[in-house]
Every structure is written in C-alpha cells, then in structure tokens.
PDB file of C-alpha atoms in Angstrom:
ATOM      1  CA  MET A1160    -197.366  -5.680 176.440  1.00 40.00           C
ATOM      2  CA  HIS A1161    -199.397  -2.495 175.894  1.00 45.00           C
ATOM      3  CA  THR A1162    -199.254   0.461 178.250  1.00 48.00           C
ATOM      4  CA  SER A1163    -202.388   2.338 177.249  1.00 54.00           C
ATOM      5  CA  LEU A1164    -203.593   5.102 179.499  1.00 57.00           C
ATOM      6  CA  PRO A1165    -206.718   7.195 179.018  1.00 61.00           C
ATOM      7  CA  GLY A1166    -206.183  10.583 177.442  1.00 71.00           C
ATOM      8  CA  ALA A1167    -207.139  12.896 174.613  1.00 87.00           C
ATOM      9  CA  ASN A1168    -205.892  11.848 171.167  1.00 90.00           C
ATOM     10  CA  LYS A1169    -203.518  14.309 169.491  1.00 91.00           C
ATOM     11  CA  LEU A1170    -202.931  13.748 165.775  1.00 88.00           C
ATOM     12  CA  LEU A1171    -199.278  14.290 164.819  1.00 87.00           C
ATOM     13  CA  ARG A1172    -198.503  14.339 161.103  1.00 81.00           C
ATOM     14  CA  PHE A1173    -195.049  13.006 160.256  1.00 79.00           C
ATOM     15  CA  GLU A1174    -195.221  14.057 156.620  1.00 82.00           C
ATOM     16  CA  ARG A1175    -197.523  16.408 154.733  1.00 80.00           C
ATOM     17  CA  LEU A1176    -198.093  16.490 150.992  1.00 75.00           C
ATOM     18  CA  THR A1177    -198.916  20.193 151.199  1.00 79.00           C
ATOM     19  CA  PRO A1178    -197.119  22.038 154.021  1.00 83.00           C
ATOM     20  CA  SER A1179    -199.116  24.687 155.844  1.00 87.00           C
ATOM     21  CA  TYR A1180    -196.496  26.225 158.107  1.00 92.00           C
ATOM     22  CA  ILE A1181    -197.384  29.045 160.455  1.00 93.00           C
ATOM     23  CA  THR A1182    -195.373  32.233 160.871  1.00 90.00           C
ATOM     24  CA  PRO A1183    -192.926  32.390 163.800  1.00 84.00           C
ATOM     25  CA  THR A1184    -194.872  35.361 165.164  1.00 86.00           C
ATOM     26  CA  ALA A1185    -197.828  33.018 165.765  1.00 90.00           C
ATOM     27  CA  ILE A1186    -195.769  31.003 168.266  1.00 93.00           C
ATOM     28  CA  PRO A1187    -195.787  32.166 171.917  1.00 92.00           C
ATOM     29  CA  ALA A1188    -192.672  34.101 172.904  1.00 92.00           C
ATOM     30  CA  GLU A1189    -191.681  31.560 175.573  1.00 93.00           C
ATOM     31  CA  TYR A1190    -190.884  29.031 172.835  1.00 94.00           C
ATOM     32  CA  GLU A1191    -188.753  31.420 170.767  1.00 92.00           C
ATOM     33  CA  SER A1192    -185.458  29.861 171.887  1.00 94.00           C
ATOM     34  CA  LEU A1193    -186.566  26.495 170.448  1.00 95.00           C
ATOM     35  CA  ILE A1194    -187.238  27.810 166.940  1.00 96.00           C
ATOM     36  CA  ILE A1195    -184.930  26.679 164.122  1.00 96.00           C
ATOM     37  CA  PRO A1196    -185.286  29.618 161.675  1.00 95.00           C
ATOM     38  CA  ALA A1197    -184.610  27.442 158.622  1.00 95.00           C
ATOM     39  CA  ALA A1198    -187.464  25.060 159.471  1.00 95.00           C
ATOM     40  CA  GLY A1199    -191.156  25.275 158.760  1.00 94.00           C
ATOM     41  CA  THR A1200    -193.138  25.299 161.985  1.00 95.00           C
ATOM     42  CA  TYR A1201    -196.444  24.065 163.343  1.00 94.00           C
ATOM     43  CA  PHE A1202    -197.772  24.874 166.802  1.00 95.00           C
ATOM     44  CA  ARG A1203    -200.911  23.825 168.633  1.00 93.00           C
ATOM     45  CA  GLU A1204    -201.986  24.309 172.218  1.00 93.00           C
ATOM     46  CA  ASP A1205    -205.011  23.517 174.327  1.00 93.00           C
ATOM     47  CA  ARG A1206    -205.650  22.622 177.937  1.00 94.00           C
ATOM     48  CA  GLU A1207    -204.230  19.096 177.458  1.00 94.00           C
ATOM     49  CA  SER A1208    -200.938  19.854 175.673  1.00 95.00           C
ATOM     50  CA  GLU A1209    -198.646  22.114 173.669  1.00 95.00           C
ATOM     51  CA  ILE A1210    -196.924  20.695 170.583  1.00 96.00           C
ATOM     52  CA  LEU A1211    -194.239  22.497 168.571  1.00 96.00           C
ATOM     53  CA  SER A1212    -193.281  20.677 165.352  1.00 95.00           C
ATOM     54  CA  GLN A1213    -190.505  21.785 162.990  1.00 96.00           C
ATOM     55  CA  ASN A1214    -189.668  20.394 159.565  1.00 95.00           C
ATOM     56  CA  ILE A1215    -187.087  20.719 156.811  1.00 94.00           C
ATOM     57  CA  ASN A1216    -187.501  18.735 153.597  1.00 92.00           C
ATOM     58  CA  PHE A1217    -184.042  17.994 152.207  1.00 91.00           C
ATOM     59  CA  GLY A1218    -185.266  16.082 149.161  1.00 88.00           C
ATOM     60  CA  PRO A1219    -183.900  12.587 149.759  1.00 91.00           C
ATOM     61  CA  PHE A1220    -185.062  12.725 153.376  1.00 94.00           C
ATOM     62  CA  SER A1221    -186.918  15.010 155.754  1.00 94.00           C
ATOM     63  CA  LEU A1222    -186.102  16.173 159.258  1.00 96.00           C
ATOM     64  CA  TRP A1223    -188.782  16.591 161.921  1.00 96.00           C
ATOM     65  CA  THR A1224    -188.495  17.735 165.535  1.00 96.00           C
ATOM     66  CA  HIS A1225    -191.423  17.599 167.951  1.00 96.00           C
ATOM     67  CA  ASP A1226    -191.387  19.325 171.345  1.00 96.00           C
ATOM     68  CA  ILE A1227    -194.369  17.997 173.290  1.00 96.00           C
ATOM     69  CA  TRP A1228    -195.633  19.171 176.683  1.00 96.00           C
ATOM     70  CA  ALA A1229    -198.381  17.015 178.224  1.00 95.00           C
ATOM     71  CA  ASN A1230    -200.435  19.028 180.703  1.00 94.00           C
ATOM     72  CA  LYS A1231    -202.834  16.095 181.063  1.00 94.00           C
ATOM     73  CA  ASN A1232    -202.714  12.457 179.958  1.00 93.00           C
ATOM     74  CA  ILE A1233    -202.648  12.429 176.159  1.00 93.00           C
ATOM     75  CA  VAL A1234    -202.149   9.921 173.368  1.00 92.00           C
ATOM     76  CA  VAL A1235    -200.040  11.302 170.528  1.00 91.00           C
ATOM     77  CA  CYS A1236    -201.149   9.669 167.266  1.00 89.00           C
ATOM     78  CA  PRO A1237    -198.451   9.979 164.584  1.00 87.00           C
ATOM     79  CA  PHE A1238    -199.990   9.747 161.111  1.00 87.00           C
ATOM     80  CA  ILE A1239    -197.856   8.199 158.348  1.00 85.00           C
ATOM     81  CA  PRO A1240    -199.320   8.874 154.864  1.00 87.00           C
ATOM     82  CA  SER A1241    -197.112   6.260 153.177  1.00 87.00           C
ATOM     83  CA  GLN A1242    -194.584   3.640 154.294  1.00 88.00           C
ATOM     84  CA  ILE A1243    -191.226   5.095 155.375  1.00 91.00           C
ATOM     85  CA  TRP A1244    -188.099   4.276 157.296  1.00 94.00           C
ATOM     86  CA  SER A1245    -187.613   6.677 160.183  1.00 94.00           C
ATOM     87  CA  LEU A1246    -184.553   7.155 162.343  1.00 96.00           C
ATOM     88  CA  HIS A1247    -186.118   8.175 165.629  1.00 95.00           C
ATOM     89  CA  GLY A1248    -184.468   9.568 168.732  1.00 94.00           C
ATOM     90  CA  ILE A1249    -186.074  10.717 171.945  1.00 93.00           C
ATOM     91  CA  TYR A1250    -184.789  13.059 174.638  1.00 94.00           C
ATOM     92  CA  GLU A1251    -185.904  14.196 178.089  1.00 89.00           C
ATOM     93  CA  ASP A1252    -188.026  11.106 178.881  1.00 88.00           C
ATOM     94  CA  SER A1253    -188.956   7.577 177.761  1.00 87.00           C
ATOM     95  CA  LEU A1254    -192.187   6.490 176.072  1.00 86.00           C
ATOM     96  CA  HIS A1255    -193.893   3.466 174.505  1.00 80.00           C
ATOM     97  CA  LEU A1256    -194.794   3.237 170.833  1.00 76.00           C
ATOM     98  CA  GLU A1257    -197.982   1.236 170.316  1.00 72.00           C
ATOM     99  CA  ASN A1258    -199.224  -0.426 167.146  1.00 64.00           C
ATOM    100  CA  THR A1259    -202.185  -2.774 166.809  1.00 59.00           C
ATOM    101  CA  GLU A1260    -200.096  -5.040 164.550  1.00 61.00           C
ATOM    102  CA  ALA A1261    -196.999  -5.247 166.768  1.00 59.00           C
ATOM    103  CA  PRO A1262    -196.014  -5.398 170.459  1.00 64.00           C
ATOM    104  CA  SER A1263    -195.552  -2.173 172.411  1.00 72.00           C
ATOM    105  CA  TYR A1264    -191.982  -0.876 171.984  1.00 77.00           C
ATOM    106  CA  LEU A1265    -190.030   1.134 174.569  1.00 84.00           C
ATOM    107  CA  LEU A1266    -188.611   4.390 173.220  1.00 85.00           C
ATOM    108  CA  GLU A1267    -185.792   4.894 175.700  1.00 90.00           C
ATOM    109  CA  GLU A1268    -184.404   8.351 176.397  1.00 92.00           C
ATOM    110  CA  LYS A1269    -181.203   9.121 174.446  1.00 94.00           C
ATOM    111  CA  GLU A1270    -181.548   6.098 172.189  1.00 94.00           C
ATOM    112  CA  PHE A1271    -182.169   5.888 168.448  1.00 96.00           C
ATOM    113  CA  ASN A1272    -184.071   3.280 166.468  1.00 95.00           C
ATOM    114  CA  LEU A1273    -184.548   2.887 162.733  1.00 96.00           C
ATOM    115  CA  PHE A1274    -188.224   2.043 162.324  1.00 92.00           C
ATOM    116  CA  ASN A1275    -190.130   0.569 159.438  1.00 91.00           C
ATOM    117  CA  LEU A1276    -193.360   2.562 159.679  1.00 88.00           C
ATOM    118  CA  PRO A1277    -196.285   1.524 157.481  1.00 86.00           C
ATOM    119  CA  SER A1278    -198.960   4.017 156.502  1.00 86.00           C
ATOM    120  CA  GLY A1279    -201.586   4.639 159.135  1.00 84.00           C
ATOM    121  CA  ILE A1280    -201.924   5.940 162.651  1.00 85.00           C
ATOM    122  CA  HIS A1281    -199.704   4.868 165.542  1.00 81.00           C
ATOM    123  CA  ARG A1282    -200.173   5.539 169.271  1.00 85.00           C
ATOM    124  CA  ILE A1283    -197.796   6.972 171.878  1.00 87.00           C
ATOM    125  CA  PRO A1284    -199.334   7.518 175.350  1.00 90.00           C
ATOM    126  CA  ILE A1285    -197.779  10.404 177.301  1.00 91.00           C
ATOM    127  CA  ALA A1286    -198.556  10.885 180.984  1.00 91.00           C
ATOM    128  CA  ALA A1287    -199.471  14.274 182.407  1.00 93.00           C
ATOM    129  CA  GLY A1288    -196.462  16.377 183.363  1.00 93.00           C
ATOM    130  CA  LYS A1289    -194.078  14.856 180.840  1.00 94.00           C
ATOM    131  CA  LYS A1290    -192.027  16.887 178.350  1.00 95.00           C
ATOM    132  CA  ILE A1291    -190.358  15.086 175.453  1.00 94.00           C
ATOM    133  CA  LEU A1292    -188.303  16.015 172.428  1.00 96.00           C
ATOM    134  CA  SER A1293    -188.741  13.637 169.507  1.00 95.00           C
ATOM    135  CA  ILE A1294    -186.407  13.690 166.478  1.00 95.00           C
ATOM    136  CA  HIS A1295    -187.103  11.980 163.150  1.00 95.00           C
ATOM    137  CA  ILE A1296    -185.149  11.591 159.934  1.00 97.00           C
ATOM    138  CA  ASN A1297    -187.624  10.094 157.477  1.00 95.00           C
ATOM    139  CA  ILE A1298    -186.350   8.351 154.362  1.00 94.00           C
ATOM    140  CA  ARG A1299    -187.450   5.711 151.895  1.00 91.00           C
ATOM    141  CA  GLN A1300    -185.449   2.491 151.693  1.00 91.00           C
ATOM    142  CA  ASP A1301    -184.824   2.866 147.949  1.00 92.00           C
ATOM    143  CA  THR A1302    -183.636   6.452 148.452  1.00 93.00           C
ATOM    144  CA  LEU A1303    -181.151   5.334 151.081  1.00 94.00           C
ATOM    145  CA  LEU A1304    -179.706   2.879 148.576  1.00 93.00           C
ATOM    146  CA  THR A1305    -179.121   5.667 146.038  1.00 92.00           C
ATOM    147  CA  MET A1306    -177.098   7.659 148.581  1.00 93.00           C
ATOM    148  CA  ILE A1307    -174.444   5.006 149.166  1.00 93.00           C
ATOM    149  CA  ASP A1308    -172.160   6.132 146.341  1.00 89.00           C
ATOM    150  CA  GLU A1309    -171.864   9.575 147.891  1.00 91.00           C
ATOM    151  CA  PHE A1310    -171.988   8.496 151.531  1.00 94.00           C
ATOM    152  CA  PRO A1311    -170.618   4.929 151.730  1.00 95.00           C
ATOM    153  CA  GLY A1312    -170.746   5.016 155.535  1.00 95.00           C
ATOM    154  CA  LEU A1313    -174.528   4.555 155.290  1.00 96.00           C
ATOM    155  CA  ALA A1314    -174.165   1.089 153.744  1.00 96.00           C
ATOM    156  CA  PRO A1315    -174.809  -0.929 156.959  1.00 96.00           C
ATOM    157  CA  LEU A1316    -178.307   0.560 157.183  1.00 96.00           C
ATOM    158  CA  THR A1317    -179.211  -0.592 153.669  1.00 94.00           C
ATOM    159  CA  LYS A1318    -178.652  -4.213 154.696  1.00 93.00           C
ATOM    160  CA  LEU A1319    -181.489  -4.056 157.211  1.00 93.00           C
ATOM    161  CA  ASN A1320    -184.859  -5.356 156.128  1.00 87.00           C
ATOM    162  CA  ARG A1321    -188.241  -5.818 157.701  1.00 82.00           C
ATOM    163  CA  HIS A1322    -191.705  -6.046 156.162  1.00 82.00           C
ATOM    164  CA  ASP A1323    -193.761  -5.757 159.358  1.00 83.00           C
ATOM    165  CA  PRO A1324    -193.930  -2.640 161.566  1.00 83.00           C
ATOM    166  CA  GLY A1325    -191.192  -2.093 164.121  1.00 85.00           C
ATOM    167  CA  PRO A1326    -187.476  -1.385 164.536  1.00 90.00           C
ATOM    168  CA  LEU A1327    -185.132  -2.712 161.867  1.00 93.00           C
ATOM    169  CA  ASN A1328    -182.206  -2.709 164.302  1.00 94.00           C
ATOM    170  CA  THR A1329    -181.764  -5.608 166.724  1.00 92.00           C
ATOM    171  CA  TYR A1330    -180.309  -3.367 169.433  1.00 91.00           C
ATOM    172  CA  PRO A1331    -181.092   0.328 170.016  1.00 93.00           C
ATOM    173  CA  TYR A1332    -178.448   2.823 168.926  1.00 95.00           C
ATOM    174  CA  HIS A1333    -177.003   5.031 171.651  1.00 94.00           C
ATOM    175  CA  SER A1334    -177.009   8.790 171.538  1.00 95.00           C
ATOM    176  CA  ASN A1335    -173.300   8.824 172.331  1.00 95.00           C
ATOM    177  CA  PRO A1336    -171.459  12.143 172.928  1.00 95.00           C
ATOM    178  CA  ILE A1337    -170.919  12.631 169.189  1.00 97.00           C
ATOM    179  CA  CYS A1338    -174.659  12.200 168.532  1.00 97.00           C
ATOM    180  CA  ASP A1339    -175.354  14.609 171.404  1.00 96.00           C
ATOM    181  CA  PHE A1340    -172.874  17.067 169.861  1.00 97.00           C
ATOM    182  CA  LEU A1341    -174.640  16.845 166.491  1.00 97.00           C
ATOM    183  CA  MET A1342    -178.064  17.269 168.079  1.00 97.00           C
ATOM    184  CA  GLU A1343    -176.869  20.316 170.013  1.00 97.00           C
ATOM    185  CA  LYS A1344    -175.599  21.888 166.778  1.00 97.00           C
ATOM    186  CA  LEU A1345    -178.834  21.050 164.953  1.00 97.00           C
ATOM    187  CA  LEU A1346    -181.190  22.425 167.600  1.00 97.00           C
ATOM    188  CA  SER A1347    -179.160  25.603 168.144  1.00 96.00           C
ATOM    189  CA  CYS A1348    -178.736  26.469 164.442  1.00 96.00           C
ATOM    190  CA  LYS A1349    -180.031  30.019 163.918  1.00 95.00           C
ATOM    191  CA  TYR A1350    -178.852  30.538 160.331  1.00 95.00           C
ATOM    192  CA  PRO A1351    -181.444  31.506 157.715  1.00 92.00           C
ATOM    193  CA  LEU A1352    -182.531  28.815 155.254  1.00 90.00           C
ATOM    194  CA  LYS A1353    -179.905  29.166 152.503  1.00 89.00           C
ATOM    195  CA  ARG A1354    -177.010  29.133 154.958  1.00 92.00           C
ATOM    196  CA  ALA A1355    -178.561  26.561 157.288  1.00 94.00           C
ATOM    197  CA  TYR A1356    -179.589  24.062 154.592  1.00 93.00           C
ATOM    198  CA  PRO A1357    -176.139  22.529 153.819  1.00 93.00           C
ATOM    199  CA  TYR A1358    -175.133  22.730 157.475  1.00 95.00           C
ATOM    200  CA  LEU A1359    -178.201  20.881 158.777  1.00 96.00           C
ATOM    201  CA  PHE A1360    -178.174  18.461 155.837  1.00 95.00           C
ATOM    202  CA  ARG A1361    -174.657  17.404 156.770  1.00 96.00           C
ATOM    203  CA  ILE A1362    -175.561  17.073 160.462  1.00 97.00           C
ATOM    204  CA  CYS A1363    -178.313  14.624 159.475  1.00 97.00           C
ATOM    205  CA  ILE A1364    -175.875  12.680 157.280  1.00 96.00           C
ATOM    206  CA  ASP A1365    -173.319  12.494 160.097  1.00 97.00           C
ATOM    207  CA  LEU A1366    -176.001  11.330 162.518  1.00 98.00           C
ATOM    208  CA  LEU A1367    -177.067   8.613 160.061  1.00 97.00           C
ATOM    209  CA  ARG A1368    -173.413   7.646 159.567  1.00 97.00           C
ATOM    210  CA  ASN A1369    -172.918   7.313 163.322  1.00 97.00           C
ATOM    211  CA  VAL A1370    -175.876   4.963 163.795  1.00 97.00           C
ATOM    212  CA  ALA A1371    -174.788   3.054 160.667  1.00 97.00           C
ATOM    213  CA  ALA A1372    -171.367   2.553 162.284  1.00 97.00           C
ATOM    214  CA  GLN A1373    -173.121   1.380 165.454  1.00 96.00           C
ATOM    215  CA  GLU A1374    -175.117  -1.080 163.358  1.00 96.00           C
ATOM    216  CA  ALA A1375    -171.927  -2.415 161.757  1.00 95.00           C
ATOM    217  CA  ALA A1376    -170.374  -2.918 165.214  1.00 91.00           C
ATOM    218  CA  ALA A1377    -173.547  -4.219 166.893  1.00 86.00           C
ATOM    219  CA  HIS A1378    -172.068  -7.641 167.610  1.00 85.00           C
ATOM    220  CA  GLN A1379    -168.639  -6.394 168.708  1.00 80.00           C
ATOM    221  CA  PRO A1380    -168.317  -6.344 172.507  1.00 73.00           C
ATOM    222  CA  LEU A1381    -167.001  -3.310 174.367  1.00 68.00           C
ATOM    223  CA  MET A1382    -163.545  -4.431 175.466  1.00 71.00           C
ATOM    224  CA  VAL A1383    -162.538  -4.313 179.132  1.00 56.00           C
ATOM    225  CA  ASP A1384    -159.742  -1.803 178.493  1.00 65.00           C
ATOM    226  CA  SER A1385    -162.197   0.486 176.696  1.00 68.00           C
ATOM    227  CA  VAL A1386    -164.501   0.418 179.720  1.00 65.00           C
ATOM    228  CA  LEU A1387    -161.648   1.038 182.169  1.00 64.00           C
ATOM    229  CA  ASN A1388    -160.403   3.977 180.098  1.00 77.00           C
ATOM    230  CA  THR A1389    -163.812   5.643 179.669  1.00 86.00           C
ATOM    231  CA  ASN A1390    -162.796   8.792 181.576  1.00 89.00           C
ATOM    232  CA  ASN A1391    -159.659   9.154 179.470  1.00 89.00           C
ATOM    233  CA  ILE A1392    -161.650   8.822 176.241  1.00 91.00           C
ATOM    234  CA  LEU A1393    -164.251  11.345 177.415  1.00 93.00           C
ATOM    235  CA  GLN A1394    -161.441  13.780 178.237  1.00 93.00           C
ATOM    236  CA  LEU A1395    -160.052  13.252 174.741  1.00 94.00           C
ATOM    237  CA  PHE A1396    -163.468  13.940 173.225  1.00 95.00           C
ATOM    238  CA  ALA A1397    -163.851  17.138 175.267  1.00 95.00           C
ATOM    239  CA  TYR A1398    -160.382  18.267 174.220  1.00 95.00           C
ATOM    240  CA  LEU A1399    -160.999  17.636 170.513  1.00 96.00           C
ATOM    241  CA  ARG A1400    -164.343  19.409 170.689  1.00 94.00           C
ATOM    242  CA  GLU A1401    -162.805  22.497 172.296  1.00 94.00           C
ATOM    243  CA  GLN A1402    -159.681  22.478 170.106  1.00 93.00           C
ATOM    244  CA  SER A1403    -161.392  21.654 166.817  1.00 92.00           C
ATOM    245  CA  PHE A1404    -159.346  24.282 164.945  1.00 91.00           C
ATOM    246  CA  LYS A1405    -156.103  22.407 165.604  1.00 91.00           C
ATOM    247  CA  LYS A1406    -154.605  19.575 163.573  1.00 90.00           C
ATOM    248  CA  HIS A1407    -153.416  16.525 165.473  1.00 92.00           C
ATOM    249  CA  THR A1408    -151.921  13.195 164.557  1.00 93.00           C
ATOM    250  CA  ILE A1409    -152.971  10.041 166.386  1.00 94.00           C
ATOM    251  CA  THR A1410    -149.405   9.709 167.694  1.00 94.00           C
ATOM    252  CA  GLN A1411    -149.518  13.215 169.168  1.00 94.00           C
ATOM    253  CA  LEU A1412    -152.844  12.505 170.868  1.00 94.00           C
ATOM    254  CA  GLY A1413    -151.534   9.235 172.271  1.00 92.00           C
ATOM    255  CA  TYR A1414    -148.558  11.069 173.772  1.00 92.00           C
ATOM    256  CA  MET A1415    -150.825  13.770 175.238  1.00 93.00           C
ATOM    257  CA  PHE A1416    -153.117  11.187 176.858  1.00 91.00           C
ATOM    258  CA  ASN A1417    -150.352   8.899 178.072  1.00 88.00           C
ATOM    259  CA  THR A1418    -151.057   5.919 175.831  1.00 89.00           C
ATOM    260  CA  THR A1419    -150.323   4.704 172.324  1.00 91.00           C
ATOM    261  CA  GLY A1420    -152.048   6.249 169.346  1.00 91.00           C
ATOM    262  CA  LYS A1421    -153.254   2.840 168.203  1.00 92.00           C
ATOM    263  CA  LYS A1422    -154.858   2.062 171.566  1.00 91.00           C
ATOM    264  CA  LEU A1423    -156.447   5.505 171.766  1.00 91.00           C
ATOM    265  CA  ALA A1424    -157.903   5.207 168.256  1.00 92.00           C
ATOM    266  CA  PHE A1425    -159.371   1.770 168.990  1.00 92.00           C
ATOM    267  CA  GLU A1426    -160.988   2.838 172.267  1.00 91.00           C
ATOM    268  CA  PHE A1427    -162.358   6.071 170.779  1.00 94.00           C
ATOM    269  CA  LYS A1428    -164.126   4.141 168.035  1.00 94.00           C
ATOM    270  CA  GLN A1429    -165.458   1.627 170.555  1.00 91.00           C
ATOM    271  CA  HIS A1430    -167.083   4.411 172.545  1.00 91.00           C
ATOM    272  CA  PHE A1431    -168.216   6.748 169.760  1.00 94.00           C
ATOM    273  CA  ALA A1432    -168.652   4.457 166.711  1.00 94.00           C
ATOM    274  CA  VAL A1433    -166.590   6.681 164.391  1.00 94.00           C
ATOM    275  CA  SER A1434    -162.854   7.213 164.167  1.00 95.00           C
ATOM    276  CA  ILE A1435    -160.876  10.032 165.748  1.00 96.00           C
ATOM    277  CA  HIS A1436    -160.041  11.286 162.235  1.00 96.00           C
ATOM    278  CA  ASP A1437    -163.741  11.377 161.296  1.00 96.00           C
ATOM    279  CA  PHE A1438    -164.665  13.364 164.393  1.00 97.00           C
ATOM    280  CA  MET A1439    -161.735  15.762 164.032  1.00 96.00           C
ATOM    281  CA  HIS A1440    -162.652  16.441 160.409  1.00 96.00           C
ATOM    282  CA  MET A1441    -166.353  16.877 161.222  1.00 97.00           C
ATOM    283  CA  SER A1442    -165.795  19.295 164.112  1.00 96.00           C
ATOM    284  CA  ARG A1443    -163.165  21.218 162.126  1.00 96.00           C
ATOM    285  CA  MET A1444    -165.543  21.668 159.186  1.00 96.00           C
ATOM    286  CA  MET A1445    -168.265  22.893 161.581  1.00 97.00           C
ATOM    287  CA  PHE A1446    -165.866  25.344 163.196  1.00 96.00           C
ATOM    288  CA  ILE A1447    -164.854  26.773 159.814  1.00 96.00           C
ATOM    289  CA  TYR A1448    -168.425  26.940 158.526  1.00 96.00           C
ATOM    290  CA  ASP A1449    -169.516  28.829 161.650  1.00 95.00           C
ATOM    291  CA  LEU A1450    -166.683  31.332 161.271  1.00 95.00           C
ATOM    292  CA  MET A1451    -167.538  31.829 157.602  1.00 94.00           C
ATOM    293  CA  GLN A1452    -171.149  32.646 158.465  1.00 92.00           C
ATOM    294  CA  LYS A1453    -170.160  35.167 161.130  1.00 90.00           C
ATOM    295  CA  GLN A1454    -168.002  37.030 158.591  1.00 89.00           C
ATOM    296  CA  VAL A1455    -165.937  38.739 161.279  1.00 89.00           C
ATOM    297  CA  ILE A1456    -162.509  37.635 160.011  1.00 93.00           C
ATOM    298  CA  SER A1457    -161.076  37.028 156.553  1.00 95.00           C
ATOM    299  CA  MET A1458    -160.918  33.663 154.810  1.00 96.00           C
ATOM    300  CA  ASP A1459    -157.122  33.827 154.907  1.00 96.00           C
ATOM    301  CA  GLU A1460    -157.235  34.287 158.674  1.00 96.00           C
ATOM    302  CA  ILE A1461    -159.645  31.356 159.092  1.00 96.00           C
ATOM    303  CA  ALA A1462    -157.259  29.157 157.073  1.00 96.00           C
ATOM    304  CA  ARG A1463    -154.363  30.261 159.280  1.00 96.00           C
ATOM    305  CA  ILE A1464    -156.260  29.602 162.521  1.00 95.00           C
ATOM    306  CA  THR A1465    -157.358  26.146 161.371  1.00 95.00           C
ATOM    307  CA  GLU A1466    -153.854  25.247 160.144  1.00 94.00           C
ATOM    308  CA  PHE A1467    -154.673  24.689 156.471  1.00 95.00           C
ATOM    309  CA  PRO A1468    -151.755  25.003 154.042  1.00 93.00           C
ATOM    310  CA  ASN A1469    -153.644  27.666 152.086  1.00 95.00           C
ATOM    311  CA  THR A1470    -157.082  29.241 151.750  1.00 96.00           C
ATOM    312  CA  LEU A1471    -157.975  27.426 148.516  1.00 96.00           C
ATOM    313  CA  ASN A1472    -157.384  24.031 150.099  1.00 96.00           C
ATOM    314  CA  MET A1473    -159.634  24.966 153.027  1.00 96.00           C
ATOM    315  CA  ILE A1474    -162.437  26.236 150.778  1.00 94.00           C
ATOM    316  CA  MET A1475    -162.301  23.096 148.645  1.00 94.00           C
ATOM    317  CA  GLN A1476    -162.622  20.835 151.687  1.00 94.00           C
ATOM    318  CA  VAL A1477    -165.486  22.827 153.213  1.00 95.00           C
ATOM    319  CA  THR A1478    -167.283  22.937 149.851  1.00 93.00           C
ATOM    320  CA  ASP A1479    -166.887  19.190 149.419  1.00 92.00           C
ATOM    321  CA  TYR A1480    -168.156  18.532 152.940  1.00 94.00           C
ATOM    322  CA  TYR A1481    -171.176  20.828 152.842  1.00 92.00           C
ATOM    323  CA  ALA A1482    -172.145  21.360 149.216  1.00 78.00           C
ATOM    324  CA  CYS A1483    -172.466  17.658 148.309  1.00 58.00           C
ATOM    325  CA  SER A1484    -170.651  18.595 145.118  1.00 49.00           C
ATOM    326  CA  ARG A1485    -170.228  14.990 143.970  1.00 47.00           C
ATOM    327  CA  SER A1486    -173.948  14.703 143.309  1.00 44.00           C
ATOM    328  CA  THR A1487    -176.571  17.050 141.928  1.00 45.00           C
ATOM    329  CA  THR A1488    -179.307  15.023 143.595  1.00 48.00           C
ATOM    330  CA  TYR A1489    -179.156  16.978 146.833  1.00 47.00           C
ATOM    331  CA  GLN A1490    -178.599  20.510 145.506  1.00 43.00           C
TER     332      GLN A1490
END
C-alpha cells in the first residue's frame, strides 16, 4: 500500500563520488549543536524544508546522518548511485519508504532495518510539521564479508540475501538502550577528525554487531522471566553505564541485583542482544578514550581509576579496540 502525499521533491544523495562539503560557518547558528566536527556537511533550506546531512567515509563503509525539518509537505528522494546495503535507523517520527518495484515499507521510529537498495531514486513522503533524524551505515555485501575475520560478530548479517529492493531482515531490529547509548555517543562526538575517526568507526561497528546479534536471535522468544524482570535489567544497564570505570564479575552483579549471575546474564542478553561482558568492555573503552582525549589526568591515573593492573595493559586494550590493529584495511 502506498501513502503518497503531494509535496515538493527534495533530492537526497546517499553517496557522492566527489564530495562537495560546505564549511560549518555556512550553516545557521541554530543548528550548531547538531554538527559532528569530524563529518563533512551539507545544508539546504527553502520555504518547504531544511535538511542537514553529515557524512564520514570510513573506507569499508560510510556513515550518513540526515536531520530533516518539513515546513510543508515534501517528498524526500534518496538517490543511490550504485547498489548498496544500508543499515537504516530513524528517530523522532515514523515514515514510509516507497519504491515503484516494491510495496511501501514502514520505517518505524527507533527501529533499524538492513536494506538492499538498488541504484536509482526512492521516495519518502514527509508531512508538514514533521522532524526526523535518519541514520545510515552504507556498505557493500562483499565488503561486509571481508570484515568477518576482524569482527566475527557481524557474521549473521552476511547470511542475509535478497536480490530485489527491500529489507533483508524478516523482523525490524530494535534500537534498544545499548543502540540508543551508541547513537547518543555518535551524535554528541565533538572531537576533531583524527581523534574522532577511530571512536566513531568503533561505534558503527558496535551498532552493526548489536543488530547482527538481534538477527541471530530473531527466532528466539523473549522469555516470561525476562519480561517480568525488565525493570531490574534496566536498572542494571543504568548502573553499568554510570559505573563504567569499575570492574565487575557476573557473580558480583547477581548478588547486587538479588539474583544469580547466570540468570542476570541471560536476561541482559535477551533484552539488549549482547552480553554483559561485551557492554562492560565497550563502555569501559569509551570511558578511557574520552579521558585520554581530555588530557586532564595522567595515563597512570586513568589506569588506576579503571582498575587495570598496569598502564601498558590498558593502552594495549584501548589500542586494540579502537585502532583496528589486526587489519591494515581500515587504517
């Protein structure tokens, strides 16, 4: 079923062979808080809409964010120069993706889909008064396959296949609290390019890993106990996020939250797709990286605060997590 509404067409390029970014000073001051300094930016405004697009090309994949304000009814027309896979998430509202070769598809707020997008122009009607934030990680299928050795958690996504336009996933992926946490870190990153590049690269990888874990568990039902203990698991998540500098064992966490470590670990993964250990390591690495960039305390002090046995061990782990040192492909 199509949901077309009349409105001015607004071409939105998902990829460009020759970038033509504008300078941040050319963007109105009211949008300054939305700027990711490491990204190249595009901005256009007229009486129908304002569109702020930001892009970072990481090599194996590219990241795009689009903030779109519809002052009147518009039809955003994403242009795809060549066939890609695109992990797409939408925030702040829901929309319909239209394609002449496929049924209209609902883009639900705070959900992700991995789309097979052929070259050409697609249509997304947006009603007057709507504001949406659209996130894309664009990658080629063959490139994703080459990344498995370094990031084996991406493997479930490589098993998807579809030749016609549309989502490769059977069920939408949820922007669970860990995805929201990653998106918050991505959109608020104010580091200059050289310092932001490994940080944002890893955020994209962790986001892809989360949806890959959701894909792997797509046919596993959410157990009754997991549903009943949702508040407890959300409290655990909030605690780990705020205390990311501390080391915990699963047994300790089980004792703190009045359950067994095994039960807590199972329910955490049911809700958030990844393990407690994965989230603790991810948030700890982010915490350390942020402190390193601020340069207000010594490396030895950071190692002490984050409970590493020594500074060298901490630096090795952070380097491994952010520098992609096992492969020169992404340097």
